[in-house]
Amino acid sequence: VEKIMAIFNDSVLFHGLLFLLSTLLMLFLLKISKKHINKPKIKKIVNFIGYLAYLGVIIFIFDNHTSHYLNSL
């Protein structure tokens, strides 16, 4: 349990885990939209929102990691 909680204390490990989870969620969303949404316009909108959310998570990771690094200097 202590080793799992250590992930949340280390910025690099936590952001790496967040990146992997967001990538997995994005791939899952694309797979679901490909199989279950029949209308192309709705599929495009869902994919676009998914890509925007994914980009937002990546920007959050870089911003948070950079500020953490600069504060440790």
PDB file of N, CA and C in Angstrom:
ATOM      1  N   VAL A   1       0.831  -1.188   0.000  1.00  0.00           N
ATOM      2  CA  VAL A   1       0.000   0.000   0.000  1.00  0.00           C
ATOM      3  C   VAL A   1       0.875   1.252   0.000  1.00  0.00           C
ATOM      4  N   GLU A   2       1.983   1.218   0.733  1.00  0.00           N
ATOM      5  CA  GLU A   2       2.867   2.383   0.802  1.00  0.00           C
ATOM      6  C   GLU A   2       3.503   2.681  -0.554  1.00  0.00           C
ATOM      7  N   LYS A   3       3.827   1.621  -1.307  1.00  0.00           N
ATOM      8  CA  LYS A   3       4.442   1.828  -2.616  1.00  0.00           C
ATOM      9  C   LYS A   3       3.441   2.438  -3.592  1.00  0.00           C
ATOM     10  N   ILE A   4       2.185   2.040  -3.490  1.00  0.00           N
ATOM     11  CA  ILE A   4       1.163   2.624  -4.359  1.00  0.00           C
ATOM     12  C   ILE A   4       0.955   4.086  -4.007  1.00  0.00           C
ATOM     13  N   MET A   5       0.945   4.412  -2.731  1.00  0.00           N
ATOM     14  CA  MET A   5       0.751   5.796  -2.303  1.00  0.00           C
ATOM     15  C   MET A   5       1.962   6.659  -2.654  1.00  0.00           C
ATOM     16  N   ALA A   6       3.133   6.044  -2.803  1.00  0.00           N
ATOM     17  CA  ALA A   6       4.330   6.790  -3.174  1.00  0.00           C
ATOM     18  C   ALA A   6       4.203   7.368  -4.583  1.00  0.00           C
ATOM     19  N   ILE A   7       3.400   6.747  -5.417  1.00  0.00           N
ATOM     20  CA  ILE A   7       3.180   7.259  -6.772  1.00  0.00           C
ATOM     21  C   ILE A   7       2.583   8.656  -6.721  1.00  0.00           C
ATOM     22  N   PHE A   8       1.667   8.881  -5.774  1.00  0.00           N
ATOM     23  CA  PHE A   8       1.012  10.178  -5.677  1.00  0.00           C
ATOM     24  C   PHE A   8       1.932  11.254  -5.117  1.00  0.00           C
ATOM     25  N   ASN A   9       3.019  10.863  -4.453  1.00  0.00           N
ATOM     26  CA  ASN A   9       3.954  11.840  -3.907  1.00  0.00           C
ATOM     27  C   ASN A   9       5.032  12.241  -4.916  1.00  0.00           C
ATOM     28  N   ASP A  10       5.303  11.410  -5.887  1.00  0.00           N
ATOM     29  CA  ASP A  10       6.319  11.708  -6.888  1.00  0.00           C
ATOM     30  C   ASP A  10       5.642  12.305  -8.122  1.00  0.00           C
ATOM     31  N   SER A  11       6.046  13.500  -8.474  1.00  0.00           N
ATOM     32  CA  SER A  11       5.417  14.235  -9.572  1.00  0.00           C
ATOM     33  C   SER A  11       5.576  13.510 -10.904  1.00  0.00           C
ATOM     34  N   VAL A  12       6.749  12.988 -11.181  1.00  0.00           N
ATOM     35  CA  VAL A  12       7.007  12.346 -12.466  1.00  0.00           C
ATOM     36  C   VAL A  12       6.181  11.065 -12.610  1.00  0.00           C
ATOM     37  N   LEU A  13       6.157  10.254 -11.567  1.00  0.00           N
ATOM     38  CA  LEU A  13       5.388   9.011 -11.624  1.00  0.00           C
ATOM     39  C   LEU A  13       3.892   9.288 -11.738  1.00  0.00           C
ATOM     40  N   PHE A  14       3.410  10.260 -10.968  1.00  0.00           N
ATOM     41  CA  PHE A  14       1.981  10.581 -11.004  1.00  0.00           C
ATOM     42  C   PHE A  14       1.566  11.092 -12.378  1.00  0.00           C
ATOM     43  N   HIS A  15       2.365  11.998 -12.955  1.00  0.00           N
ATOM     44  CA  HIS A  15       2.011  12.547 -14.263  1.00  0.00           C
ATOM     45  C   HIS A  15       2.177  11.500 -15.373  1.00  0.00           C
ATOM     46  N   GLY A  16       3.130  10.604 -15.228  1.00  0.00           N
ATOM     47  CA  GLY A  16       3.260   9.506 -16.176  1.00  0.00           C
ATOM     48  C   GLY A  16       2.056   8.586 -16.126  1.00  0.00           C
ATOM     49  N   LEU A  17       1.598   8.282 -14.907  1.00  0.00           N
ATOM     50  CA  LEU A  17       0.408   7.458 -14.747  1.00  0.00           C
ATOM     51  C   LEU A  17      -0.819   8.178 -15.305  1.00  0.00           C
ATOM     52  N   LEU A  18      -0.927   9.469 -15.062  1.00  0.00           N
ATOM     53  CA  LEU A  18      -2.044  10.251 -15.590  1.00  0.00           C
ATOM     54  C   LEU A  18      -2.028  10.248 -17.113  1.00  0.00           C
ATOM     55  N   PHE A  19      -0.846  10.364 -17.711  1.00  0.00           N
ATOM     56  CA  PHE A  19      -0.731  10.327 -19.169  1.00  0.00           C
ATOM     57  C   PHE A  19      -1.170   8.972 -19.723  1.00  0.00           C
ATOM     58  N   LEU A  20      -0.713   7.891 -19.100  1.00  0.00           N
ATOM     59  CA  LEU A  20      -1.090   6.557 -19.569  1.00  0.00           C
ATOM     60  C   LEU A  20      -2.599   6.309 -19.427  1.00  0.00           C
ATOM     61  N   LEU A  21      -3.164   6.742 -18.321  1.00  0.00           N
ATOM     62  CA  LEU A  21      -4.603   6.571 -18.130  1.00  0.00           C
ATOM     63  C   LEU A  21      -5.406   7.404 -19.121  1.00  0.00           C
ATOM     64  N   SER A  22      -4.963   8.633 -19.392  1.00  0.00           N
ATOM     65  CA  SER A  22      -5.689   9.467 -20.350  1.00  0.00           C
ATOM     66  C   SER A  22      -5.561   8.911 -21.770  1.00  0.00           C
ATOM     67  N   THR A  23      -4.414   8.333 -22.099  1.00  0.00           N
ATOM     68  CA  THR A  23      -4.250   7.706 -23.411  1.00  0.00           C
ATOM     69  C   THR A  23      -5.160   6.489 -23.542  1.00  0.00           C
ATOM     70  N   LEU A  24      -5.234   5.690 -22.494  1.00  0.00           N
ATOM     71  CA  LEU A  24      -6.113   4.531 -22.495  1.00  0.00           C
ATOM     72  C   LEU A  24      -7.576   4.963 -22.640  1.00  0.00           C
ATOM     73  N   LEU A  25      -7.969   6.011 -21.927  1.00  0.00           N
ATOM     74  CA  LEU A  25      -9.332   6.513 -22.025  1.00  0.00           C
ATOM     75  C   LEU A  25      -9.629   7.039 -23.422  1.00  0.00           C
ATOM     76  N   MET A  26      -8.666   7.715 -24.038  1.00  0.00           N
ATOM     77  CA  MET A  26      -8.851   8.243 -25.393  1.00  0.00           C
ATOM     78  C   MET A  26      -9.015   7.095 -26.398  1.00  0.00           C
ATOM     79  N   LEU A  27      -8.188   6.084 -26.302  1.00  0.00           N
ATOM     80  CA  LEU A  27      -8.304   4.939 -27.206  1.00  0.00           C
ATOM     81  C   LEU A  27      -9.628   4.211 -27.011  1.00  0.00           C
ATOM     82  N   PHE A  28     -10.074   4.097 -25.765  1.00  0.00           N
ATOM     83  CA  PHE A  28     -11.349   3.472 -25.479  1.00  0.00           C
ATOM     84  C   PHE A  28     -12.504   4.287 -26.067  1.00  0.00           C
ATOM     85  N   LEU A  29     -12.429   5.611 -25.938  1.00  0.00           N
ATOM     86  CA  LEU A  29     -13.464   6.479 -26.505  1.00  0.00           C
ATOM     87  C   LEU A  29     -13.521   6.358 -28.023  1.00  0.00           C
ATOM     88  N   LEU A  30     -12.369   6.323 -28.681  1.00  0.00           N
ATOM     89  CA  LEU A  30     -12.341   6.179 -30.137  1.00  0.00           C
ATOM     90  C   LEU A  30     -12.911   4.830 -30.573  1.00  0.00           C
ATOM     91  N   LYS A  31     -12.605   3.791 -29.823  1.00  0.00           N
ATOM     92  CA  LYS A  31     -13.114   2.461 -30.154  1.00  0.00           C
ATOM     93  C   LYS A  31     -14.630   2.406 -29.980  1.00  0.00           C
ATOM     94  N   ILE A  32     -15.122   2.984 -28.906  1.00  0.00           N
ATOM     95  CA  ILE A  32     -16.567   2.998 -28.649  1.00  0.00           C
ATOM     96  C   ILE A  32     -17.284   3.816 -29.713  1.00  0.00           C
ATOM     97  N   SER A  33     -16.745   4.988 -30.055  1.00  0.00           N
ATOM     98  CA  SER A  33     -17.416   5.823 -31.055  1.00  0.00           C
ATOM     99  C   SER A  33     -17.394   5.161 -32.436  1.00  0.00           C
ATOM    100  N   LYS A  34     -16.351   4.424 -32.723  1.00  0.00           N
ATOM    101  CA  LYS A  34     -16.260   3.741 -34.019  1.00  0.00           C
ATOM    102  C   LYS A  34     -17.298   2.627 -34.137  1.00  0.00           C
ATOM    103  N   LYS A  35     -17.527   1.915 -33.033  1.00  0.00           N
ATOM    104  CA  LYS A  35     -18.438   0.773 -33.075  1.00  0.00           C
ATOM    105  C   LYS A  35     -19.904   1.158 -32.913  1.00  0.00           C
ATOM    106  N   HIS A  36     -20.193   2.119 -32.047  1.00  0.00           N
ATOM    107  CA  HIS A  36     -21.567   2.315 -31.618  1.00  0.00           C
ATOM    108  C   HIS A  36     -22.244   3.579 -32.138  1.00  0.00           C
ATOM    109  N   ILE A  37     -21.511   4.499 -32.708  1.00  0.00           N
ATOM    110  CA  ILE A  37     -22.126   5.718 -33.235  1.00  0.00           C
ATOM    111  C   ILE A  37     -22.179   5.598 -34.746  1.00  0.00           C
ATOM    112  N   ASN A  38     -23.387   5.649 -35.287  1.00  0.00           N
ATOM    113  CA  ASN A  38     -23.570   5.446 -36.725  1.00  0.00           C
ATOM    114  C   ASN A  38     -23.555   6.739 -37.528  1.00  0.00           C
ATOM    115  N   LYS A  39     -23.955   7.849 -36.919  1.00  0.00           N
ATOM    116  CA  LYS A  39     -24.020   9.107 -37.655  1.00  0.00           C
ATOM    117  C   LYS A  39     -22.635   9.753 -37.702  1.00  0.00           C
ATOM    118  N   PRO A  40     -22.120  10.044 -38.913  1.00  0.00           N
ATOM    119  CA  PRO A  40     -20.763  10.591 -39.044  1.00  0.00           C
ATOM    120  C   PRO A  40     -20.583  11.936 -38.337  1.00  0.00           C
ATOM    121  N   LYS A  41     -21.611  12.778 -38.363  1.00  0.00           N
ATOM    122  CA  LYS A  41     -21.477  14.105 -37.746  1.00  0.00           C
ATOM    123  C   LYS A  41     -21.319  13.986 -36.227  1.00  0.00           C
ATOM    124  N   ILE A  42     -22.110  13.130 -35.614  1.00  0.00           N
ATOM    125  CA  ILE A  42     -22.005  12.934 -34.164  1.00  0.00           C
ATOM    126  C   ILE A  42     -20.678  12.271 -33.813  1.00  0.00           C
ATOM    127  N   LYS A  43     -20.247  11.333 -34.663  1.00  0.00           N
ATOM    128  CA  LYS A  43     -18.963  10.674 -34.436  1.00  0.00           C
ATOM    129  C   LYS A  43     -17.815  11.680 -34.477  1.00  0.00           C
ATOM    130  N   LYS A  44     -17.865  12.619 -35.425  1.00  0.00           N
ATOM    131  CA  LYS A  44     -16.832  13.655 -35.514  1.00  0.00           C
ATOM    132  C   LYS A  44     -16.830  14.544 -34.283  1.00  0.00           C
ATOM    133  N   ILE A  45     -18.022  14.902 -33.813  1.00  0.00           N
ATOM    134  CA  ILE A  45     -18.122  15.770 -32.633  1.00  0.00           C
ATOM    135  C   ILE A  45     -17.574  15.065 -31.393  1.00  0.00           C
ATOM    136  N   VAL A  46     -17.951  13.799 -31.213  1.00  0.00           N
ATOM    137  CA  VAL A  46     -17.465  13.036 -30.059  1.00  0.00           C
ATOM    138  C   VAL A  46     -15.949  12.879 -30.122  1.00  0.00           C
ATOM    139  N   ASN A  47     -15.423  12.553 -31.288  1.00  0.00           N
ATOM    140  CA  ASN A  47     -13.963  12.420 -31.435  1.00  0.00           C
ATOM    141  C   ASN A  47     -13.256  13.746 -31.192  1.00  0.00           C
ATOM    142  N   PHE A  48     -13.836  14.841 -31.685  1.00  0.00           N
ATOM    143  CA  PHE A  48     -13.229  16.154 -31.488  1.00  0.00           C
ATOM    144  C   PHE A  48     -13.187  16.525 -30.007  1.00  0.00           C
ATOM    145  N   ILE A  49     -14.287  16.275 -29.299  1.00  0.00           N
ATOM    146  CA  ILE A  49     -14.317  16.561 -27.859  1.00  0.00           C
ATOM    147  C   ILE A  49     -13.312  15.678 -27.128  1.00  0.00           C
ATOM    148  N   GLY A  50     -13.187  14.434 -27.535  1.00  0.00           N
ATOM    149  CA  GLY A  50     -12.203  13.542 -26.928  1.00  0.00           C
ATOM    150  C   GLY A  50     -10.781  14.011 -27.145  1.00  0.00           C
ATOM    151  N   TYR A  51     -10.466  14.436 -28.376  1.00  0.00           N
ATOM    152  CA  TYR A  51      -9.118  14.955 -28.654  1.00  0.00           C
ATOM    153  C   TYR A  51      -8.838  16.235 -27.877  1.00  0.00           C
ATOM    154  N   LEU A  52      -9.846  17.111 -27.765  1.00  0.00           N
ATOM    155  CA  LEU A  52      -9.659  18.345 -26.992  1.00  0.00           C
ATOM    156  C   LEU A  52      -9.404  18.042 -25.516  1.00  0.00           C
ATOM    157  N   ALA A  53     -10.147  17.105 -24.970  1.00  0.00           N
ATOM    158  CA  ALA A  53      -9.945  16.718 -23.571  1.00  0.00           C
ATOM    159  C   ALA A  53      -8.562  16.104 -23.382  1.00  0.00           C
ATOM    160  N   TYR A  54      -8.150  15.268 -24.328  1.00  0.00           N
ATOM    161  CA  TYR A  54      -6.824  14.646 -24.261  1.00  0.00           C
ATOM    162  C   TYR A  54      -5.723  15.701 -24.324  1.00  0.00           C
ATOM    163  N   LEU A  55      -5.887  16.660 -25.225  1.00  0.00           N
ATOM    164  CA  LEU A  55      -4.919  17.758 -25.323  1.00  0.00           C
ATOM    165  C   LEU A  55      -4.898  18.570 -24.034  1.00  0.00           C
ATOM    166  N   GLY A  56      -6.067  18.792 -23.449  1.00  0.00           N
ATOM    167  CA  GLY A  56      -6.137  19.516 -22.186  1.00  0.00           C
ATOM    168  C   GLY A  56      -5.404  18.801 -21.072  1.00  0.00           C
ATOM    169  N   VAL A  57      -5.525  17.485 -21.018  1.00  0.00           N
ATOM    170  CA  VAL A  57      -4.817  16.711 -19.999  1.00  0.00           C
ATOM    171  C   VAL A  57      -3.311  16.801 -20.212  1.00  0.00           C
ATOM    172  N   ILE A  58      -2.870  16.726 -21.447  1.00  0.00           N
ATOM    173  CA  ILE A  58      -1.434  16.815 -21.739  1.00  0.00           C
ATOM    174  C   ILE A  58      -0.899  18.196 -21.372  1.00  0.00           C
ATOM    175  N   ILE A  59      -1.636  19.246 -21.693  1.00  0.00           N
ATOM    176  CA  ILE A  59      -1.212  20.601 -21.317  1.00  0.00           C
ATOM    177  C   ILE A  59      -1.161  20.731 -19.802  1.00  0.00           C
ATOM    178  N   PHE A  60      -2.160  20.180 -19.106  1.00  0.00           N
ATOM    179  CA  PHE A  60      -2.161  20.201 -17.642  1.00  0.00           C
ATOM    180  C   PHE A  60      -0.929  19.498 -17.085  1.00  0.00           C
ATOM    181  N   ILE A  61      -0.598  18.336 -17.646  1.00  0.00           N
ATOM    182  CA  ILE A  61       0.566  17.581 -17.160  1.00  0.00           C
ATOM    183  C   ILE A  61       1.845  18.389 -17.339  1.00  0.00           C
ATOM    184  N   PHE A  62       2.047  18.940 -18.531  1.00  0.00           N
ATOM    185  CA  PHE A  62       3.268  19.718 -18.777  1.00  0.00           C
ATOM    186  C   PHE A  62       3.324  20.961 -17.908  1.00  0.00           C
ATOM    187  N   ASP A  63       2.202  21.656 -17.759  1.00  0.00           N
ATOM    188  CA  ASP A  63       2.176  22.870 -16.942  1.00  0.00           C
ATOM    189  C   ASP A  63       2.468  22.556 -15.484  1.00  0.00           C
ATOM    190  N   ASN A  64       1.814  21.540 -14.954  1.00  0.00           N
ATOM    191  CA  ASN A  64       1.994  21.181 -13.559  1.00  0.00           C
ATOM    192  C   ASN A  64       3.406  20.651 -13.303  1.00  0.00           C
ATOM    193  N   HIS A  65       3.902  19.835 -14.215  1.00  0.00           N
ATOM    194  CA  HIS A  65       5.249  19.286 -14.045  1.00  0.00           C
ATOM    195  C   HIS A  65       6.309  20.391 -14.137  1.00  0.00           C
ATOM    196  N   THR A  66       6.130  21.320 -15.063  1.00  0.00           N
ATOM    197  CA  THR A  66       7.081  22.422 -15.211  1.00  0.00           C
ATOM    198  C   THR A  66       7.086  23.318 -13.983  1.00  0.00           C
ATOM    199  N   SER A  67       5.907  23.652 -13.471  1.00  0.00           N
ATOM    200  CA  SER A  67       5.854  24.500 -12.283  1.00  0.00           C
ATOM    201  C   SER A  67       6.447  23.782 -11.078  1.00  0.00           C
ATOM    202  N   HIS A  68       6.216  22.471 -10.969  1.00  0.00           N
ATOM    203  CA  HIS A  68       6.818  21.700  -9.873  1.00  0.00           C
ATOM    204  C   HIS A  68       8.343  21.699  -9.993  1.00  0.00           C
ATOM    205  N   TYR A  69       8.839  21.525 -11.216  1.00  0.00           N
ATOM    206  CA  TYR A  69      10.286  21.531 -11.431  1.00  0.00           C
ATOM    207  C   TYR A  69      10.889  22.891 -11.119  1.00  0.00           C
ATOM    208  N   LEU A  70      10.255  23.960 -11.578  1.00  0.00           N
ATOM    209  CA  LEU A  70      10.795  25.305 -11.333  1.00  0.00           C
ATOM    210  C   LEU A  70      10.751  25.666  -9.859  1.00  0.00           C
ATOM    211  N   ASN A  71       9.771  25.181  -9.134  1.00  0.00           N
ATOM    212  CA  ASN A  71       9.715  25.458  -7.690  1.00  0.00           C
ATOM    213  C   ASN A  71      10.786  24.704  -6.922  1.00  0.00           C
ATOM    214  N   SER A  72      11.283  23.608  -7.478  1.00  0.00           N
ATOM    215  CA  SER A  72      12.301  22.830  -6.785  1.00  0.00           C
ATOM    216  C   SER A  72      13.714  23.349  -7.048  1.00  0.00           C
ATOM    217  N   LEU A  73      13.870  24.318  -7.935  1.00  0.00           N
ATOM    218  CA  LEU A  73      15.213  24.858  -8.216  1.00  0.00           C
ATOM    219  C   LEU A  73      15.720  25.744  -7.109  1.00  0.00           C
TER     220      LEU A  73
END
